[in-house]
Coordinates of C-alpha atoms and ligand atoms in Angstrom, one line a residue:
X4 CA 82.4 67.2 108.8
X5 CA 80.8 65.5 105.9
X6 CA 78.8 67.7 103.6
X7 CA 75.3 67.0 102.2
X8 CA 73.5 69.0 99.6
X9 CA 69.7 69.2 99.9
X10 CA 67.7 70.9 97.1
X11 CA 64.1 71.9 97.5
X12 CA 62.0 72.7 94.4
X13 CA 59.3 75.2 94.0
X14 CA 56.4 73.2 95.4
X15 CA 58.5 72.3 98.4
X16 CA 59.0 75.9 99.4
X17 CA 55.6 77.2 98.1
X18 CA 54.4 78.4 101.5
X19 CA 55.9 79.3 104.9
X20 CA 54.6 76.0 106.2
X21 CA 56.3 74.1 103.5
X22 CA 59.5 75.9 104.1
X23 CA 59.2 74.9 107.8
X24 CA 58.6 71.3 106.8
X25 CA 61.7 71.4 104.5
X26 CA 63.8 73.1 107.3
X27 CA 62.9 70.2 109.6
X28 CA 64.3 67.8 107.1
X29 CA 67.5 69.8 107.1
X30 CA 67.6 69.8 110.9
X31 CA 67.5 66.0 110.9
X32 CA 70.6 65.8 108.7
X33 CA 72.4 68.5 110.8
X34 CA 71.6 66.4 113.9
X35 CA 73.3 63.4 112.2
X36 CA 76.5 65.5 111.9
X37 CA 76.4 66.8 108.4
X38 CA 77.2 70.3 107.3
X39 CA 74.4 71.0 104.9
X40 CA 74.2 73.1 101.8
X41 CA 70.6 73.8 101.0
X42 CA 69.7 74.9 97.5
X43 CA 66.3 76.5 97.1
X44 CA 64.1 77.3 94.1
X45 CA 61.6 80.1 94.0
X46 CA 58.1 79.5 95.4
X47 CA 56.2 77.6 92.8
X48 CA 54.6 79.8 90.2
X49 CA 56.9 82.7 91.1
X50 CA 59.4 82.4 88.3
X51 CA 56.6 82.1 85.7
X52 CA 55.1 85.3 87.1
X53 CA 58.4 87.1 86.9
X54 CA 58.9 85.9 83.3
X55 CA 55.4 87.2 82.5
X56 CA 56.2 90.6 83.9
X57 CA 59.4 90.9 81.8
X58 CA 57.5 89.9 78.6
X59 CA 54.8 92.4 79.3
X60 CA 57.2 95.2 80.0
X61 CA 59.5 94.5 77.1
X62 CA 58.8 91.8 74.5
X63 CA 62.3 92.1 73.0
X64 CA 63.8 92.3 76.5
X65 CA 67.5 92.9 77.4
X66 CA 68.5 89.4 78.6
X67 CA 70.6 90.9 81.4
X68 CA 67.6 92.6 82.9
X69 CA 65.5 89.5 82.3
X70 CA 68.0 87.6 84.5
X71 CA 68.0 90.3 87.1
X72 CA 64.2 90.0 87.4
X73 CA 63.7 86.2 87.1
X74 CA 66.5 85.3 89.5
X75 CA 64.8 87.2 92.3
X76 CA 62.3 84.6 93.4
X77 CA 65.2 82.4 94.8
X78 CA 66.5 85.3 96.9
X79 CA 63.3 85.4 98.8
X80 CA 63.1 81.7 99.6
X81 CA 66.8 81.6 100.5
X82 CA 66.4 84.3 103.1
X83 CA 63.2 82.7 104.5
X84 CA 64.8 79.3 104.7
X85 CA 67.8 80.7 106.7
X86 CA 65.4 82.6 109.0
X87 CA 63.3 79.4 109.5
X88 CA 66.5 77.4 110.4
X89 CA 67.6 80.2 112.8
X90 CA 64.2 80.0 114.5
X91 CA 65.0 76.3 115.1
X92 CA 68.4 77.2 116.6
X93 CA 70.3 75.8 113.6
X94 CA 73.2 78.2 112.7
X95 CA 72.4 79.2 109.1
X96 CA 72.8 82.0 106.7
X97 CA 71.7 82.7 103.1
X98 CA 73.9 83.3 100.0
X99 CA 72.9 84.7 96.7
X100 CA 74.8 83.3 93.7
X101 CA 77.1 86.3 93.4
X102 CA 78.0 86.2 97.1
X103 CA 79.3 82.6 96.9
X104 CA 80.5 83.4 94.2
X105 CA 79.1 81.0 91.7
X106 CA 80.7 82.1 88.4
X107 CA 79.0 81.4 85.0
X108 CA 79.4 82.2 81.3
X109 CA 77.6 85.4 80.0
X110 CA 75.0 83.4 78.2
X111 CA 72.1 85.1 79.9
X112 CA 69.0 83.0 80.6
X113 CA 71.0 79.8 79.9
X114 CA 74.4 80.4 81.5
X115 CA 76.7 77.5 82.3
X116 CA 78.5 77.2 85.6
X117 CA 82.3 77.8 85.3
X118 CA 83.3 77.7 88.9
X119 CA 82.1 77.6 92.5
X120 CA 84.4 79.2 94.9
X121 CA 84.2 77.3 98.1
X122 CA 86.4 79.5 100.5
X123 CA 83.7 81.8 101.8
X124 CA 81.2 79.1 102.7
X125 CA 83.9 76.8 104.1
X126 CA 85.2 79.6 106.3
X127 CA 81.7 80.0 107.7
X128 CA 81.4 76.3 108.3
X129 CA 84.7 76.6 110.1
X130 CA 83.2 79.2 112.4
X131 CA 80.3 76.9 113.4
X132 CA 77.7 77.7 110.7
X133 CA 75.9 74.4 110.0
X134 CA 73.7 75.3 107.0
X135 CA 74.5 77.4 104.0
X136 CA 71.3 78.2 102.2
X137 CA 72.0 79.1 98.6
X138 CA 69.7 80.7 96.1
X139 CA 69.5 78.2 93.2
X140 CA 69.3 79.0 89.5
X141 CA 71.5 82.1 89.5
X142 CA 75.2 83.1 89.2
X143 CA 77.6 85.9 88.2
X144 CA 78.9 86.6 84.7
X145 CA 82.5 87.7 84.0
X146 CA 81.0 91.2 83.3
X147 CA 79.7 91.3 86.9
X148 CA 76.0 90.8 85.9
X149 CA 73.5 88.3 87.4
X150 CA 72.8 85.3 85.2
X151 CA 70.4 82.4 85.3
X152 CA 70.9 78.8 84.3
X153 CA 67.8 78.0 82.3
X154 CA 64.4 76.8 83.6
X155 CA 64.7 74.1 86.2
X156 CA 68.3 75.3 86.8
X157 CA 68.3 74.9 90.6
X158 CA 68.9 71.2 90.1
X159 CA 72.1 72.1 88.3
X160 CA 73.1 74.5 91.1
X161 CA 72.6 71.6 93.6
X162 CA 74.7 69.1 91.7
X163 CA 77.4 71.6 91.0
X164 CA 77.7 72.4 94.7
X165 CA 77.8 68.7 95.5
X166 CA 80.7 68.3 93.2
X167 CA 82.5 71.5 94.4
X168 CA 82.2 70.6 98.1
X169 CA 82.7 66.8 97.5
X170 CA 79.3 66.2 99.2
X171 CA 78.5 62.7 100.3
X172 CA 75.2 62.9 98.3
X173 CA 73.0 65.4 96.5
X174 CA 69.3 65.0 97.5
X175 CA 66.7 66.6 95.2
X176 CA 63.5 67.0 97.2
X177 CA 60.5 67.5 95.0
X178 CA 56.7 66.9 94.8
X179 CA 57.0 63.2 93.7
X180 CA 58.8 60.5 95.6
X181 CA 61.3 59.6 92.9
X182 CA 61.8 59.1 89.2
X183 CA 59.0 57.1 87.6
X184 CA 58.8 55.0 84.5
X185 CA 56.8 58.0 83.1
X186 CA 55.3 61.2 84.5
X187 CA 53.0 59.8 87.3
X188 CA 50.7 62.8 86.7
X189 CA 49.6 61.6 83.3
X190 CA 49.9 57.8 83.7
X191 CA 48.5 56.3 86.9
X192 CA 50.3 53.0 86.2
X193 CA 53.7 54.7 86.3
X194 CA 56.1 52.8 88.6
X195 CA 58.7 54.4 90.8
X196 CA 62.2 53.2 90.1
X197 CA 64.6 52.5 92.9
X198 CA 67.6 53.2 90.6
X199 CA 68.1 54.6 87.2
X200 CA 71.3 54.8 85.1
X201 CA 72.8 58.2 84.4
X202 CA 72.5 57.7 80.6
X203 CA 68.8 56.9 80.8
X204 CA 68.0 59.8 83.2
X205 CA 69.9 62.1 80.8
X206 CA 67.8 61.0 77.8
X207 CA 64.5 61.1 79.8
X208 CA 65.4 64.6 81.0
X209 CA 66.4 65.9 77.7
X210 CA 63.3 64.4 76.1
X211 CA 61.0 66.3 78.5
X212 CA 60.9 64.6 81.9
X213 CA 61.3 67.7 83.9
X214 CA 62.0 66.0 87.2
X215 CA 65.7 66.8 86.8
X216 CA 67.2 69.5 84.6
X217 CA 69.3 67.8 81.8
X218 CA 72.4 69.7 82.7
X219 CA 72.3 68.6 86.3
X220 CA 72.4 64.9 85.2
X221 CA 75.3 65.6 82.9
X222 CA 77.2 67.2 85.8
X223 CA 76.4 64.4 88.2
X224 CA 77.6 61.9 85.6
X225 CA 80.8 63.8 85.0
X226 CA 81.7 64.4 88.6
X227 CA 80.3 61.1 90.0
X228 CA 77.9 62.8 92.3
X229 CA 75.5 60.4 94.1
X230 CA 72.2 61.9 93.1
X231 CA 68.9 61.1 94.7
X232 CA 65.4 62.3 93.9
X233 CA 62.8 62.1 96.7
X234 CA 59.7 63.6 98.1
X235 CA 59.7 66.6 100.5
X236 CA 56.3 65.5 101.7
X237 CA 57.1 62.1 103.0
X238 CA 59.1 60.8 105.9
X239 CA 62.9 60.7 105.4
X240 CA 64.8 57.4 105.1
X241 CA 68.1 56.4 103.6
X242 CA 66.4 54.1 101.1
X243 CA 63.7 56.6 100.0
X244 CA 63.4 57.9 96.5
X245 CA 65.4 57.1 93.3
X246 CA 69.1 56.9 93.1
X247 CA 70.6 58.0 89.8
X248 CA 73.7 55.9 89.4
X249 CA 76.1 54.0 87.1
X250 CA 74.6 51.4 84.9
X251 CA 76.7 48.7 86.6
X252 CA 74.9 49.3 89.9
X253 CA 71.5 48.2 88.4
X254 CA 70.5 44.6 88.4
X255 CA 67.1 44.6 86.7
X256 CA 67.0 45.9 83.1
X257 CA 63.9 46.2 80.9
X258 CA 64.6 47.0 77.3
X259 CA 62.7 50.2 77.9
X260 CA 63.2 52.1 81.2
X261 CA 60.8 54.9 80.6
X262 CA 58.5 57.1 78.5
X263 CA 59.0 60.8 78.2
X264 CA 57.0 63.5 76.5
X265 CA 57.5 67.1 75.5
X266 CA 54.4 69.2 74.9
X267 CA 55.9 72.3 73.5
X268 CA 57.1 71.2 70.1
X269 CA 56.5 72.5 66.6
X270 CA 57.1 71.1 63.1
X271 CA 58.3 73.4 60.4
X272 CA 58.4 72.4 56.7
X273 CA 60.1 74.2 53.9
X274 CA 58.2 73.2 50.8
X275 CA 60.1 72.7 47.5
X276 CA 63.7 73.7 48.2
X277 CA 66.4 73.1 45.7
X278 CA 68.1 69.7 46.3
X279 CA 71.7 70.6 45.9
X280 CA 74.9 70.2 47.9
X281 CA 75.0 72.7 50.7
X282 CA 71.3 73.2 51.0
X283 CA 71.2 71.7 54.6
X284 CA 74.0 74.0 55.6
X285 CA 72.2 77.0 54.0
X286 CA 69.1 76.2 56.0
X287 CA 70.4 75.1 59.4
X288 CA 73.3 77.6 59.6
X289 CA 71.0 80.6 59.8
X290 CA 68.6 78.7 62.1
X291 CA 71.5 78.1 64.5
X292 CA 72.6 81.7 64.2
X293 CA 69.1 82.8 65.1
X294 CA 69.2 80.6 68.3
X295 CA 66.7 78.0 67.1
X296 CA 67.2 74.6 68.7
X297 CA 66.5 72.3 65.9
X298 CA 65.8 68.7 67.1
X299 CA 64.5 66.2 64.5
X300 CA 65.2 66.7 60.7
X301 CA 63.7 64.9 57.7
X302 CA 64.4 65.5 54.1
X303 CA 62.0 64.0 51.6
X304 CA 62.9 62.2 48.4
X305 CA 63.5 64.7 45.8
X306 CA 61.6 65.1 42.5
X307 CA 62.8 67.2 39.6
X308 CA 65.7 68.5 41.7
X309 CA 63.4 69.8 44.5
X310 CA 62.6 68.5 47.9
X311 CA 60.8 69.3 51.2
X312 CA 62.8 69.8 54.3
X313 CA 61.1 69.3 57.7
X314 CA 62.5 70.0 61.1
X315 CA 61.1 70.3 64.7
X316 CA 62.0 72.9 67.3
X317 CA 60.5 74.3 70.5
X318 CA 57.1 76.0 69.8
X319 CA 58.3 79.4 71.1
X320 CA 61.1 79.5 68.5
X321 CA 58.8 79.2 65.5
X322 CA 58.6 82.9 64.9
X323 CA 62.4 83.2 65.1
X324 CA 62.8 80.3 62.6
X325 CA 60.3 81.8 60.2
X326 CA 62.2 85.1 60.4
X327 CA 65.5 83.5 59.7
X328 CA 64.2 81.5 56.8
X329 CA 62.5 84.4 55.2
X330 CA 65.7 86.5 55.6
X331 CA 67.7 83.7 54.0
X332 CA 65.2 83.6 51.1
X333 CA 65.4 87.3 50.7
X334 CA 69.2 87.1 50.6
X335 CA 68.9 84.4 47.9
X336 CA 70.9 81.9 49.9
X337 CA 67.9 79.5 49.9
X338 CA 64.7 79.3 47.8
X339 CA 61.5 77.6 48.9
X340 CA 58.0 77.7 47.7
X341 CA 56.3 77.9 51.1
X342 CA 56.9 77.6 54.8
X343 CA 54.4 75.6 56.8
X344 CA 54.4 75.5 60.6
X345 CA 52.4 72.9 62.6
X346 CA 52.3 74.0 66.2
X347 CA 49.8 71.3 67.4
X348 CA 52.4 68.6 67.8
X349 CA 54.2 66.9 70.7
X350 CA 57.1 64.5 71.0
X351 CA 56.8 61.1 72.8
X352 CA 59.9 59.0 73.4
X353 CA 60.9 55.7 74.8
X354 CA 64.3 55.4 76.5
X355 CA 66.3 52.4 77.6
X356 CA 69.9 51.2 77.7
X357 CA 68.4 47.7 77.1
X358 CA 67.6 48.8 73.5
X359 CA 71.2 48.3 72.6
X360 CA 70.8 44.6 73.0
X361 CA 67.0 44.1 72.1
X362 CA 65.9 44.1 68.5
X363 CA 62.4 45.2 67.5
X364 CA 61.8 47.9 70.1
X365 CA 61.1 50.6 67.6
X366 CA 58.8 48.3 65.6
X367 CA 56.9 47.5 68.8
X368 CA 56.5 51.2 69.5
X369 CA 55.2 51.9 66.0
X370 CA 52.8 48.9 66.2
X371 CA 51.4 50.1 69.5
X372 CA 50.8 53.6 68.2
X373 CA 49.2 52.4 65.0
X374 CA 46.8 50.3 67.0
X375 CA 45.7 53.5 68.7
X376 CA 45.2 55.1 65.3
X377 CA 48.0 57.7 66.0
X378 CA 49.8 59.0 62.9
X379 CA 53.6 59.5 63.2
X380 CA 54.7 62.8 61.7
X381 CA 58.5 62.5 62.3
X382 CA 60.6 59.7 63.7
X383 CA 64.0 60.0 65.4
X384 CA 66.2 57.4 66.9
X385 CA 69.5 57.0 68.7
X386 CA 71.2 54.1 70.4
X387 CA 69.0 54.2 73.5
X388 CA 65.9 56.1 72.4
X389 CA 63.1 56.3 69.8
X390 CA 61.1 59.5 69.5
X391 CA 58.0 60.3 67.5
X392 CA 56.3 63.6 66.7
X393 CA 52.5 63.2 66.8
X394 CA 49.4 65.4 67.2
X395 CA 49.3 66.9 70.6
X396 CA 45.8 65.7 71.3
X397 CA 47.1 62.1 71.4
X398 CA 49.9 62.8 73.9
X399 CA 48.5 61.2 77.0
X400 CA 47.0 58.3 75.1
X401 CA 50.4 57.6 73.4
X402 CA 52.2 57.7 76.7
X403 CA 49.7 55.4 78.4
X404 CA 49.6 53.0 75.5
X405 CA 53.4 52.7 75.3
X406 CA 53.6 52.2 79.1
X407 CA 51.2 49.3 78.7
X408 CA 52.8 47.9 75.6
X409 CA 56.2 47.7 77.2
X410 CA 54.8 46.5 80.5
X411 CA 56.6 49.2 82.4
X412 CA 54.4 48.7 85.5
X413 CA 56.2 45.4 86.0
X414 CA 59.8 45.1 87.2
X415 CA 62.2 43.2 85.0
Ligands
ADP1 P1 60.5 71.0 91.4 O1 59.7 72.2 91.4 O2 60.7 70.3 92.7 O3 61.9 71.2 90.7 P2 59.5 69.9 88.9 O4 58.1 70.3 88.6 O5 60.6 70.6 88.2 O6 59.7 70.0 90.5 O7 59.7 68.3 88.6 C1 58.8 67.4 89.2 C2 57.7 67.0 88.3 O8 58.3 66.3 87.2 C3 56.7 66.0 88.8 O9 55.7 66.7 89.5 C4 56.2 65.2 87.6 O10 55.0 65.7 87.1 C5 57.3 65.6 86.5 N1 57.8 64.4 85.9 C6 57.9 64.2 84.5 N2 58.4 63.0 84.3 C7 58.6 62.4 85.4 C8 59.2 61.1 85.8 N3 59.6 60.2 84.8 N4 59.3 60.8 87.1 C9 58.9 61.6 88.0 N5 58.4 62.9 87.8 C10 58.3 63.2 86.5
LIG2 N1 62.8 78.8 89.7 C1 63.4 78.4 88.5 C2 62.4 77.8 87.6 O1 61.2 77.8 87.9 C3 64.5 77.4 88.7 C4 64.1 76.1 89.4 O2 63.1 76.0 90.0 O3 64.9 75.2 89.3 O4 62.7 77.5 86.5
MG3 MG1 62.5 71.4 88.7

């Protein structure tokens, strides 16, 4: 029988009633003749609560135990979903990651999926089971420990299952009815897209649009998974939601497809470092070793052989960055006058494949932001995106102004 993957996010399984509503959607697909793999997240808020408990118990926690704790929210919803389906007379059972097994690397809290063994679940489908409910977000390391795939990782579990089981489609059910031109929660003019290209979705996700985890889009692109985002609160239909697909499948094309933002950014400046060959390696090597994910980098013009080096990173990595830089200074591998961290910034980005063929997109963005009186602290570009770091207080204003400036409420 054809296989369908259906993933339900935190808000879609937040209460027993919502689990029932989700289970009914699964029942509809089973009635159509699909064998269904359901991937569930933890009830909304649960993972945050678990992370909080770990931090409170042990600020410098053992990452293996962190994963043991934070993966547990999905175990509860997987069991409850299987029970709900059984109550509807749909043959179903739950699977934790290790039972599948879903094998990952040992990079605790951000493990990558290595392999999904399909034999156990397929054997059960062969015996008449119609729904395998799998706890998202979790897997098993080579050392036999529980791992997690990073926040939002259930999306990646879902796409990986769709690839492994050659599913007809991977449907991501969430609390919005598709992918929008920007987060509909902060811009009321945001427009739902019927289709979006993998490359654009990948950029939007990695620049902060959390509707899909970045890694899930990468996997879907690599394994040609038909990926759809739709609402768990609305009626089902084959046309609902947004299809993430190849660029060639899309007819309309604005220069800019969407606006993304990331709230939790910080800007760190090393003031007066020696401008000499090897200085960037001496700074960014230790930062990488300390696990700091550096994003944008700017080096000032140097004066008298000294320069300022600025970079951005996630706000919760600033302490680690400071520690690494002070250690490098103490070891005399770099020398700087001062380290200044600005933790009141955010990143706003515009994304679109159309930028490849349209000139002046960045200029239009800068003009729009200047008319709002917003100062740009760092600028970064790639072939299909332009990002700016700005004061966090202007985040919503910037997103809305850019949405207006590029007329994203209109179709191309
Ligand atoms: P789930 O719990 O179902 O995984 P998430 O909260 O992870 O849901 O993702 C859905 C949220 O993503 C939406 O509620 C919305 O606020 C946010 N979002 C950000 N950017 C976009 C966008 N461009 N289109 C749709 N939703 C977006
Ligand atoms: N429950 C996990 C999280 O909140 C994984 C997920 O929902 O995708 O990050
Ligand atoms: Mg999510």
